[in-house]
Amino acid sequence: MPADSQPHQILLCLVGLPGSGKSTLAEKFRQIGWQVICQDVLGNRKACEASCSQALAAGRSVVIDRCNFDCMQRSHWIKLARQHQQHNGGGMVHLLALCLQLPVEECVARAERRGNHATLAPGDAAEVISRMWAQWQQPTTHEGFHSVLLARSSAAADEMAAACLYHIPHPTAAKQDVEPAVHLPLAAAAGGAGQRQLSPAAAAAYQPPHQRQRLQQSQAVHTSAHASAAGGSGNIVPFPARQGGQPPGPEDDLPRRHPWTKHRHDVLSSRVLDAGVDPQRPVLLFDANGVLTSHTSVRRSTGQHEARPGLHHLRRLLPHYHIGLFSSASKKTIDVAVPLIEAAAGPGGQLFDRRLILNRTDTFLAPAAHVAGGGKDHDTVKPLTPYFSRLHRVLLVDDDAHKSVVGEEHNMVLMPSWQEGDKQDAMVERLVDVLVALAESVGADESGDVRNWTAQASAQLKEAVPVVA
């Protein structure tokens, strides 16, 4: 596969009888930002196709939650992905089928126990499942999938899903439950291409790495040294691969752990910070340096913090969000910054929920791919998954896109960094306007997903940056 056609999205087609656990798996993907296309919810295949096309056009990875029990049923999704690539200017979409082939009697028993299914009554389960099984066709790569995984137990399916969700090596699974290894194409190294054999769940984890990007919202601040060479435009600057070598693999796109970090980035820590907050209001985390206060470089040169103009507008966010901080600075620095910001925000009590303040010790070191692409070895990222159980209700406002980890990009709103000494800066007011509108769009329903609106919010903030003559 040529390096310039690396897939940035996955279309995961679930294949399984009613009661095989498809919707349970799909929910795990939905919680980290994938678009779930469920016919039980949307009503018919045409509606599913329309929703799938919209999600692909929006740049999201997609899970098809349907039975998809024969080649014809699955062909619709393969066709949609190809149309997206060929006719809509879309990037490469990796087509992955995950087949949940559990025993028929187990599927029937599960379906008969469900009392609230939208389309299948318990009394009809045995007949419908038997009829579907008689027409069953197992998916293969000959249909157009890049890879096909087969799970013969719920445990095996969970492991494969976890690998795909978090881009981690596959834990050892019982051989009788998992189909033999499959082959996935790898991006060509300079001068050649190759194939690597992966276990099925490692294959599930395969999503050729996002080219790490520094999406700097202000034109002259933190500009990557590789910007012009990489051919980036606007504020999107892709990190190049290591010169003359293989593009980084999935493991290179994972955050590296600090020596003091005791938990993995992809599992909850002992500090579940949203356990005690009202889920009707999303959690809103701000970076400090460069977003609400003077940038780190300015602070180091002057020896002092300075509050960004317009912080009094932050008070307007309190009815809509639980407000916190997530900074790569030390706890000592944050202990200075918090009262500075709250004083600049004016009267009204505490602005920040003290339960929602994270500092350098809560970060991870940036992935190896980031360093290979020109980033600093000590750069950090800000994983949200370890600290929040409702990821679809968490926003991170930062001025540096590399701070998000793979799978959490849609949780970030990119804020233009504060130019040193600009007393006329009005971006905080604009940010608050955008965030209030976002909260109103999502609504108070705790199932509302803030990640559907972050790209639009970031674009609005970018457009608001004054043009320097």
PDB file of C-alpha atoms in Angstrom, residues 11-13 45-46 48-50 52-53 64 68-84 95 143-145:
ATOM      1  CA  LEU A  11     -15.254   0.806   8.499  1.00  0.00           C
ATOM      2  CA  LEU A  12     -15.865  -2.114  10.846  1.00  0.00           C
ATOM      3  CA  CYS A  13     -18.607  -4.431   9.624  1.00  0.00           C
ATOM      4  CA  ARG A  45     -30.900  -0.168   5.442  1.00  0.00           C
ATOM      5  CA  LYS A  46     -31.322   2.995   3.368  1.00  0.00           C
ATOM      6  CA  CYS A  48     -28.173   3.235   7.642  1.00  0.00           C
ATOM      7  CA  GLU A  49     -26.438   3.861   4.331  1.00  0.00           C
ATOM      8  CA  ALA A  50     -27.184   7.581   4.496  1.00  0.00           C
ATOM      9  CA  CYS A  52     -22.753   5.828   7.117  1.00  0.00           C
ATOM     10  CA  SER A  53     -21.994   8.111   4.171  1.00  0.00           C
ATOM     11  CA  ILE A  64     -21.987  -1.282  11.129  1.00  0.00           C
ATOM     12  CA  ASN A  68     -24.832  -8.762   7.701  1.00  0.00           C
ATOM     13  CA  PHE A  69     -25.279 -12.517   7.392  1.00  0.00           C
ATOM     14  CA  ASP A  70     -24.493 -12.911   3.666  1.00  0.00           C
ATOM     15  CA  CYS A  71     -22.324 -11.382   0.953  1.00  0.00           C
ATOM     16  CA  MET A  72     -25.126  -9.259  -0.450  1.00  0.00           C
ATOM     17  CA  GLN A  73     -25.856  -7.662   2.936  1.00  0.00           C
ATOM     18  CA  ARG A  74     -22.190  -6.784   3.398  1.00  0.00           C
ATOM     19  CA  SER A  75     -21.620  -5.545  -0.144  1.00  0.00           C
ATOM     20  CA  HIS A  76     -23.510  -2.312   0.553  1.00  0.00           C
ATOM     21  CA  TRP A  77     -20.909  -1.151   3.086  1.00  0.00           C
ATOM     22  CA  ILE A  78     -17.959  -2.066   0.893  1.00  0.00           C
ATOM     23  CA  LYS A  79     -19.548  -0.113  -1.939  1.00  0.00           C
ATOM     24  CA  LEU A  80     -20.162   2.927   0.270  1.00  0.00           C
ATOM     25  CA  ALA A  81     -16.551   2.997   1.463  1.00  0.00           C
ATOM     26  CA  ARG A  82     -15.268   2.793  -2.100  1.00  0.00           C
ATOM     27  CA  GLN A  83     -17.614   5.543  -3.239  1.00  0.00           C
ATOM     28  CA  HIS A  84     -16.350   7.727  -0.415  1.00  0.00           C
ATOM     29  CA  LEU A  95     -12.519  -2.319   5.527  1.00  0.00           C
ATOM     30  CA  GLU A 143     -15.650  -9.719  -0.937  1.00  0.00           C
ATOM     31  CA  GLY A 144     -13.455  -6.649  -0.663  1.00  0.00           C
ATOM     32  CA  PHE A 145     -12.524  -6.530   3.021  1.00  0.00           C
TER      33      PHE A 145
END
